[in-house]
Structure formats: C-alpha cells, structure tokens
Amino acid sequence: MTADTAQRGLVLVVEDEPAIAALVRLYLARDGFGVHLERDGAAGLAAARRLRPVACVLDIALPGMAGTEICRRLREAGDWTPVIFLTARDDEVDRIVGLELGADDYVTKPFSPRELVARVRAVLRRAAGPPAGAEQPRVVGAVTLDPARRTVTAAGVPIQLTSTEFDLLAHLMARPGRVFTREELLAGVWGYAAHAGTRTVDVHVAQVRAKLGSASVIRTHRGVGYAADA
Ligand code: CA
C-alpha cells in the first residue's frame, strides 16, 4: 500500500475489490491527489487516524469493519474529515445518510470514476468554506450560523453539523424566505446537477431539522422545495 501526497492532498480509499480500488486510485492520482489504499476496514480506520487524509472514500461492505463503522468511529472521536461512501445498492442510501454517520456524499456502484473525483473535489471545496471573515454571521429565529467559523447554535446551544449539512443550512439562511427547489439546492450546495437524484436533499434536510430540534427554521414548500423562515 503506497501513500504519496500530491498537490491536492492525500485521499484514503478503503475498498476490497482490487479492480475498483485501482480505478479509483488512477483517476484520483490523475487529478492531482495522493492516494492511500486499504482493503480491510480495521486497517482503513487505522490509516485514517495515522495519515490524516483530506478526504476518505469508503466502501461499505469490507472485511474487518464496515465502511459505515469506520465513519462512525472517526466522528465519535471528533474527526470530521469529509467521507464519501461507495454503496452497492440504492436502498442503502437513506440508511447511510440517516444514521448520523456524518457522510458527506456517496456514489452508487457501478459509478463513473470521473464522477467520484468530481464529488471528492466538491466535498473539499465545501469543507474549505468561504475565506475567514468574508461573511457575517446569519441569524434566523433562534438559529445563528457563522460562515467564517463554520459554527451553528440553536437557542445558544452549539450544534454539530457535517460539512454538507452546514452548507445546506447556510445556503437556505443566506436568503431567508426564498424557496429553493431541490435541483437548485443540489447545484448550489452539492455542486453538481440533479441527475444524482434529489432524494439526498430531502434526507439531509431531515437530518438538519433533527439536529436543530424545536429551533428548526427550515420550512417545506410542498411540491416546490425548502426555505429558511423569513
Ligand atoms: Ca466491498
């Protein structure tokens, strides 16, 4: 297993199917990322802790430890490195995003390696956030969101959001009252077009609402999309 840190940073790929792992490595390396490969879940978790990659690409079904468990343990330890899951089945998606694993994105097998690289770049762009001091904190109802510090509080209580959840809430709170369609949110928050499927928007909105609890400021406009309270 080799690790080389190219100019875009090191991506950890944990995938037990050699052909898929090799393809993912090739495309990420071609795009300027360093790639470290592991085939076993336990070794993958150890590598994530040891190498501090800029992002992790995790298969779900792995020998040793499931990809979901790797993610859960990283989050438990306060590690919010962006994670993209490789799923074998469409019906795993709700489970992945809904488990509070802090997954940032996923692709369903078979996937295009180009698409995966685009997703990795998108999560890194989002995780980087706007330049410090570029934006003032936004307040809607009891929720305060600070784009520079990337923090959210609800009724004064700090709320831990994944980078995707944060960006979704920030996007809505940037223009309170404006109704965004799911397609607009996919393009504006995830950074890619709606062919990925809009269900991921619904699942993430549900997740943000659950975390904000009674302070939630996200309103559903049936048949249209979502808005932050005006
Ligand atoms: Ca597998």
CSV table of C-alpha atoms and ligand atoms in Angstrom, one decimal:
chain,number,residue,atom,x,y,z
A,1,MET,CA,0.0,0.0,0.0
A,2,THR,CA,1.6,3.2,-1.0
A,3,ALA,CA,0.9,6.7,0.2
A,4,ASP,CA,2.0,9.7,-1.8
A,5,THR,CA,0.8,13.2,-1.1
A,6,ALA,CA,0.3,15.0,-4.4
A,7,GLN,CA,-0.5,18.7,-4.5
A,8,ARG,CA,-4.2,18.4,-3.8
A,9,GLY,CA,-3.6,16.3,-0.6
A,10,LEU,CA,-4.0,12.7,0.4
A,11,VAL,CA,-7.2,10.8,-0.1
A,12,LEU,CA,-7.7,7.5,1.8
A,13,VAL,CA,-9.5,4.9,-0.3
A,14,VAL,CA,-10.8,1.7,1.6
A,15,GLU,CA,-12.1,-0.7,-1.0
A,16,ASP,CA,-11.6,-4.5,-1.1
A,17,GLU,CA,-12.3,-5.0,-4.8
A,18,PRO,CA,-8.9,-4.6,-6.4
A,19,ALA,CA,-10.2,-3.6,-9.8
A,20,ILE,CA,-12.4,-0.8,-8.3
A,21,ALA,CA,-9.6,0.3,-6.0
A,22,ALA,CA,-7.1,0.5,-8.9
A,23,LEU,CA,-9.5,2.5,-11.0
A,24,VAL,CA,-10.3,5.0,-8.2
A,25,ARG,CA,-6.6,5.4,-7.5
A,26,LEU,CA,-5.8,6.0,-11.1
A,27,TYR,CA,-8.4,8.8,-11.5
A,28,LEU,CA,-7.7,10.5,-8.2
A,29,ALA,CA,-4.0,10.5,-8.9
A,30,ARG,CA,-4.6,11.8,-12.4
A,31,ASP,CA,-6.5,14.7,-10.8
A,32,GLY,CA,-3.5,15.5,-8.6
A,33,PHE,CA,-4.5,13.7,-5.4
A,34,GLY,CA,-2.2,11.5,-3.4
A,35,VAL,CA,-3.9,8.1,-2.8
A,36,HIS,CA,-3.5,5.6,0.0
A,37,LEU,CA,-5.3,2.3,-0.5
A,38,GLU,CA,-6.5,-0.1,2.2
A,39,ARG,CA,-8.6,-3.3,1.6
A,40,ASP,CA,-9.6,-4.0,5.2
A,41,GLY,CA,-11.9,-1.9,7.4
A,42,ALA,CA,-9.8,-2.1,10.5
A,43,ALA,CA,-6.7,-1.2,8.6
A,44,GLY,CA,-8.7,1.6,6.9
A,45,LEU,CA,-9.6,3.1,10.3
A,46,ALA,CA,-6.0,2.9,11.5
A,47,ALA,CA,-4.8,4.6,8.3
A,48,ALA,CA,-7.4,7.4,8.6
A,49,ARG,CA,-6.1,8.1,12.1
A,50,ARG,CA,-2.5,7.8,11.2
A,51,LEU,CA,-2.4,9.7,7.9
A,52,ARG,CA,-4.9,12.4,8.4
A,53,PRO,CA,-6.2,12.4,4.8
A,54,VAL,CA,-8.0,15.4,3.3
A,55,ALA,CA,-10.9,13.0,2.5
A,56,CYS,CA,-11.9,9.4,2.8
A,57,VAL,CA,-13.6,7.2,0.1
A,58,LEU,CA,-15.1,4.2,2.0
A,59,ASP,CA,-16.7,1.1,0.5
A,60,ILE,CA,-19.5,-0.1,2.8
A,61,ALA,CA,-19.1,-3.9,2.7
A,62,LEU,CA,-15.5,-4.5,3.8
A,63,PRO,CA,-13.6,-7.3,5.5
A,64,GLY,CA,-12.7,-6.5,9.1
A,65,MET,CA,-15.0,-3.5,9.6
A,66,ALA,CA,-17.8,-1.9,7.6
A,67,GLY,CA,-17.2,1.4,6.0
A,68,THR,CA,-20.1,2.9,8.0
A,69,GLU,CA,-18.4,1.8,11.2
A,70,ILE,CA,-15.1,3.4,10.2
A,71,CYS,CA,-17.0,6.7,9.6
A,72,ARG,CA,-18.9,6.3,12.9
A,73,ARG,CA,-15.7,5.8,14.9
A,74,LEU,CA,-14.0,8.8,13.2
A,75,ARG,CA,-17.0,11.0,14.0
A,76,GLU,CA,-17.1,9.7,17.6
A,77,ALA,CA,-13.5,10.8,18.0
A,78,GLY,CA,-14.4,14.3,16.7
A,79,ASP,CA,-12.8,13.7,13.3
A,80,TRP,CA,-15.0,15.4,10.6
A,81,THR,CA,-12.8,14.6,7.6
A,82,PRO,CA,-15.1,14.5,4.6
A,83,VAL,CA,-16.3,11.0,3.8
A,84,ILE,CA,-17.8,9.7,0.6
A,85,PHE,CA,-19.3,6.2,0.6
A,86,LEU,CA,-19.3,3.7,-2.2
A,87,THR,CA,-22.6,1.9,-1.9
A,88,ALA,CA,-23.6,-1.3,-3.8
A,89,ARG,CA,-27.3,-0.6,-3.5
A,90,ASP,CA,-29.6,2.4,-4.0
A,91,ASP,CA,-31.6,1.4,-0.9
A,92,GLU,CA,-28.6,1.8,1.3
A,93,VAL,CA,-28.6,5.5,0.7
A,94,ASP,CA,-31.2,6.5,3.3
A,95,ARG,CA,-29.6,4.4,5.9
A,96,ILE,CA,-26.2,5.9,5.2
A,97,VAL,CA,-27.2,9.5,5.3
A,98,GLY,CA,-29.8,8.9,8.0
A,99,LEU,CA,-27.6,7.1,10.5
A,100,GLU,CA,-26.0,10.4,11.7
A,101,LEU,CA,-22.7,9.0,10.4
A,102,GLY,CA,-21.8,12.3,9.1
A,103,ALA,CA,-21.4,11.1,5.5
A,104,ASP,CA,-20.8,13.9,3.1
A,105,ASP,CA,-21.7,12.2,-0.1
A,106,TYR,CA,-22.0,8.8,-1.7
A,107,VAL,CA,-21.9,7.2,-5.1
A,108,THR,CA,-23.7,4.0,-6.1
A,109,LYS,CA,-21.9,1.2,-7.8
A,110,PRO,CA,-21.3,0.9,-10.7
A,111,PHE,CA,-20.1,4.5,-10.7
A,112,SER,CA,-18.1,6.6,-13.1
A,113,PRO,CA,-14.6,7.3,-11.6
A,114,ARG,CA,-14.8,10.7,-13.1
A,115,GLU,CA,-18.0,11.4,-11.2
A,116,LEU,CA,-16.3,10.2,-8.0
A,117,VAL,CA,-13.4,12.5,-8.5
A,118,ALA,CA,-15.8,15.4,-9.0
A,119,ARG,CA,-17.5,14.5,-5.7
A,120,VAL,CA,-14.2,14.4,-3.9
A,121,ARG,CA,-13.4,17.9,-5.2
A,122,ALA,CA,-16.8,19.2,-4.3
A,123,VAL,CA,-16.7,18.0,-0.7
A,124,LEU,CA,-13.2,19.5,-0.3
A,125,ARG,CA,-14.5,22.8,-1.7
A,126,ARG,CA,-17.4,22.8,0.7
A,127,ALA,CA,-15.2,21.8,3.7
A,128,ALA,CA,-12.9,24.7,2.9
A,129,GLY,CA,-15.8,27.1,3.2
A,130,PRO,CA,-15.5,30.8,2.5
A,131,PRO,CA,-12.4,32.8,3.4
A,132,ALA,CA,-12.3,33.8,7.0
A,133,GLY,CA,-14.1,37.0,7.8
A,134,ALA,CA,-15.7,37.0,4.3
A,135,GLU,CA,-19.2,36.7,5.7
A,136,GLN,CA,-21.1,37.9,8.7
A,137,PRO,CA,-23.0,35.5,11.0
A,138,ARG,CA,-26.6,34.9,9.9
A,139,VAL,CA,-29.4,34.8,12.4
A,140,VAL,CA,-32.8,33.3,11.7
A,141,GLY,CA,-35.1,32.7,14.7
A,142,ALA,CA,-33.1,31.0,17.4
A,143,VAL,CA,-30.5,29.8,15.0
A,144,THR,CA,-27.2,31.5,14.5
A,145,LEU,CA,-24.8,30.4,11.7
A,146,ASP,CA,-21.3,31.8,11.4
A,147,PRO,CA,-19.9,31.1,7.9
A,148,ALA,CA,-16.4,32.1,8.8
A,149,ARG,CA,-16.1,29.9,11.9
A,150,ARG,CA,-18.5,27.3,10.4
A,151,THR,CA,-20.4,27.0,13.6
A,152,VAL,CA,-24.1,26.8,14.3
A,153,THR,CA,-26.0,27.4,17.5
A,154,ALA,CA,-29.7,26.8,18.2
A,155,ALA,CA,-31.0,28.7,21.2
A,156,GLY,CA,-27.4,29.3,22.2
A,157,VAL,CA,-26.5,25.6,22.1
A,158,PRO,CA,-23.7,24.5,19.7
A,159,ILE,CA,-25.0,22.1,17.0
A,160,GLN,CA,-22.6,19.7,15.3
A,161,LEU,CA,-23.3,19.5,11.6
A,162,THR,CA,-21.4,17.7,8.9
A,163,SER,CA,-19.9,20.0,6.2
A,164,THR,CA,-22.8,19.1,3.8
A,165,GLU,CA,-25.4,19.8,6.4
A,166,PHE,CA,-23.7,23.1,7.3
A,167,ASP,CA,-23.6,24.2,3.7
A,168,LEU,CA,-27.2,23.3,3.1
A,169,LEU,CA,-28.4,25.3,6.1
A,170,ALA,CA,-26.0,28.2,5.2
A,171,HIS,CA,-27.5,28.2,1.7
A,172,LEU,CA,-31.0,28.4,2.9
A,173,MET,CA,-30.2,31.0,5.6
A,174,ALA,CA,-28.3,33.2,3.2
A,175,ARG,CA,-31.7,34.3,1.8
A,176,PRO,CA,-34.4,33.8,4.4
A,177,GLY,CA,-37.9,33.3,2.8
A,178,ARG,CA,-36.5,32.4,-0.6
A,179,VAL,CA,-37.8,29.0,-1.7
A,180,PHE,CA,-35.1,26.8,-3.2
A,181,THR,CA,-36.0,23.8,-5.4
A,182,ARG,CA,-34.3,20.5,-4.7
A,183,GLU,CA,-32.4,20.9,-8.0
A,184,GLU,CA,-31.2,24.4,-7.0
A,185,LEU,CA,-30.0,23.0,-3.7
A,186,LEU,CA,-28.2,20.2,-5.4
A,187,ALA,CA,-26.4,22.6,-7.7
A,188,GLY,CA,-25.8,25.2,-5.1
A,189,VAL,CA,-24.8,23.0,-2.2
A,190,TRP,CA,-23.5,19.8,-3.6
A,191,GLY,CA,-22.1,21.4,-6.7
A,192,TYR,CA,-23.4,19.1,-9.3
A,193,ALA,CA,-26.5,18.6,-11.3
A,194,ALA,CA,-29.8,16.9,-10.5
A,195,HIS,CA,-29.0,13.6,-12.2
A,196,ALA,CA,-27.6,12.5,-8.9
A,197,GLY,CA,-31.1,12.3,-7.6
A,198,THR,CA,-32.9,14.8,-5.4
A,199,ARG,CA,-33.7,12.4,-2.5
A,200,THR,CA,-30.3,13.2,-1.0
A,201,VAL,CA,-31.6,16.7,-0.4
A,202,ASP,CA,-34.7,15.5,1.5
A,203,VAL,CA,-32.6,13.2,3.6
A,204,HIS,CA,-30.1,15.9,4.5
A,205,VAL,CA,-32.9,18.4,5.3
A,206,ALA,CA,-34.4,15.9,7.6
A,207,GLN,CA,-31.1,15.4,9.3
A,208,VAL,CA,-30.5,19.2,9.8
A,209,ARG,CA,-34.0,19.5,11.2
A,210,ALA,CA,-33.5,16.7,13.6
A,211,LYS,CA,-30.3,18.3,14.9
A,212,LEU,CA,-31.9,21.7,15.3
A,213,GLY,CA,-34.9,20.2,17.0
A,214,SER,CA,-37.6,22.6,18.1
A,215,ALA,CA,-35.4,25.5,16.9
A,216,SER,CA,-35.5,24.3,13.3
A,217,VAL,CA,-36.0,27.2,10.8
A,218,ILE,CA,-36.4,25.1,7.6
A,219,ARG,CA,-39.8,25.1,6.1
A,220,THR,CA,-41.1,22.7,3.5
A,221,HIS,CA,-43.0,24.1,0.5
A,222,ARG,CA,-44.9,21.2,-0.8
A,223,GLY,CA,-44.2,20.4,-4.4
A,224,VAL,CA,-41.6,23.1,-4.6
A,225,GLY,CA,-38.7,22.8,-2.2
A,226,TYR,CA,-37.4,24.3,1.0
A,227,ALA,CA,-36.8,27.7,2.6
A,228,ALA,CA,-35.5,29.2,5.8
A,229,ASP,CA,-38.0,31.2,7.8
A,230,ALA,CA,-38.1,34.8,6.8
B,1,CA,CA,-16.7,-4.5,-0.8
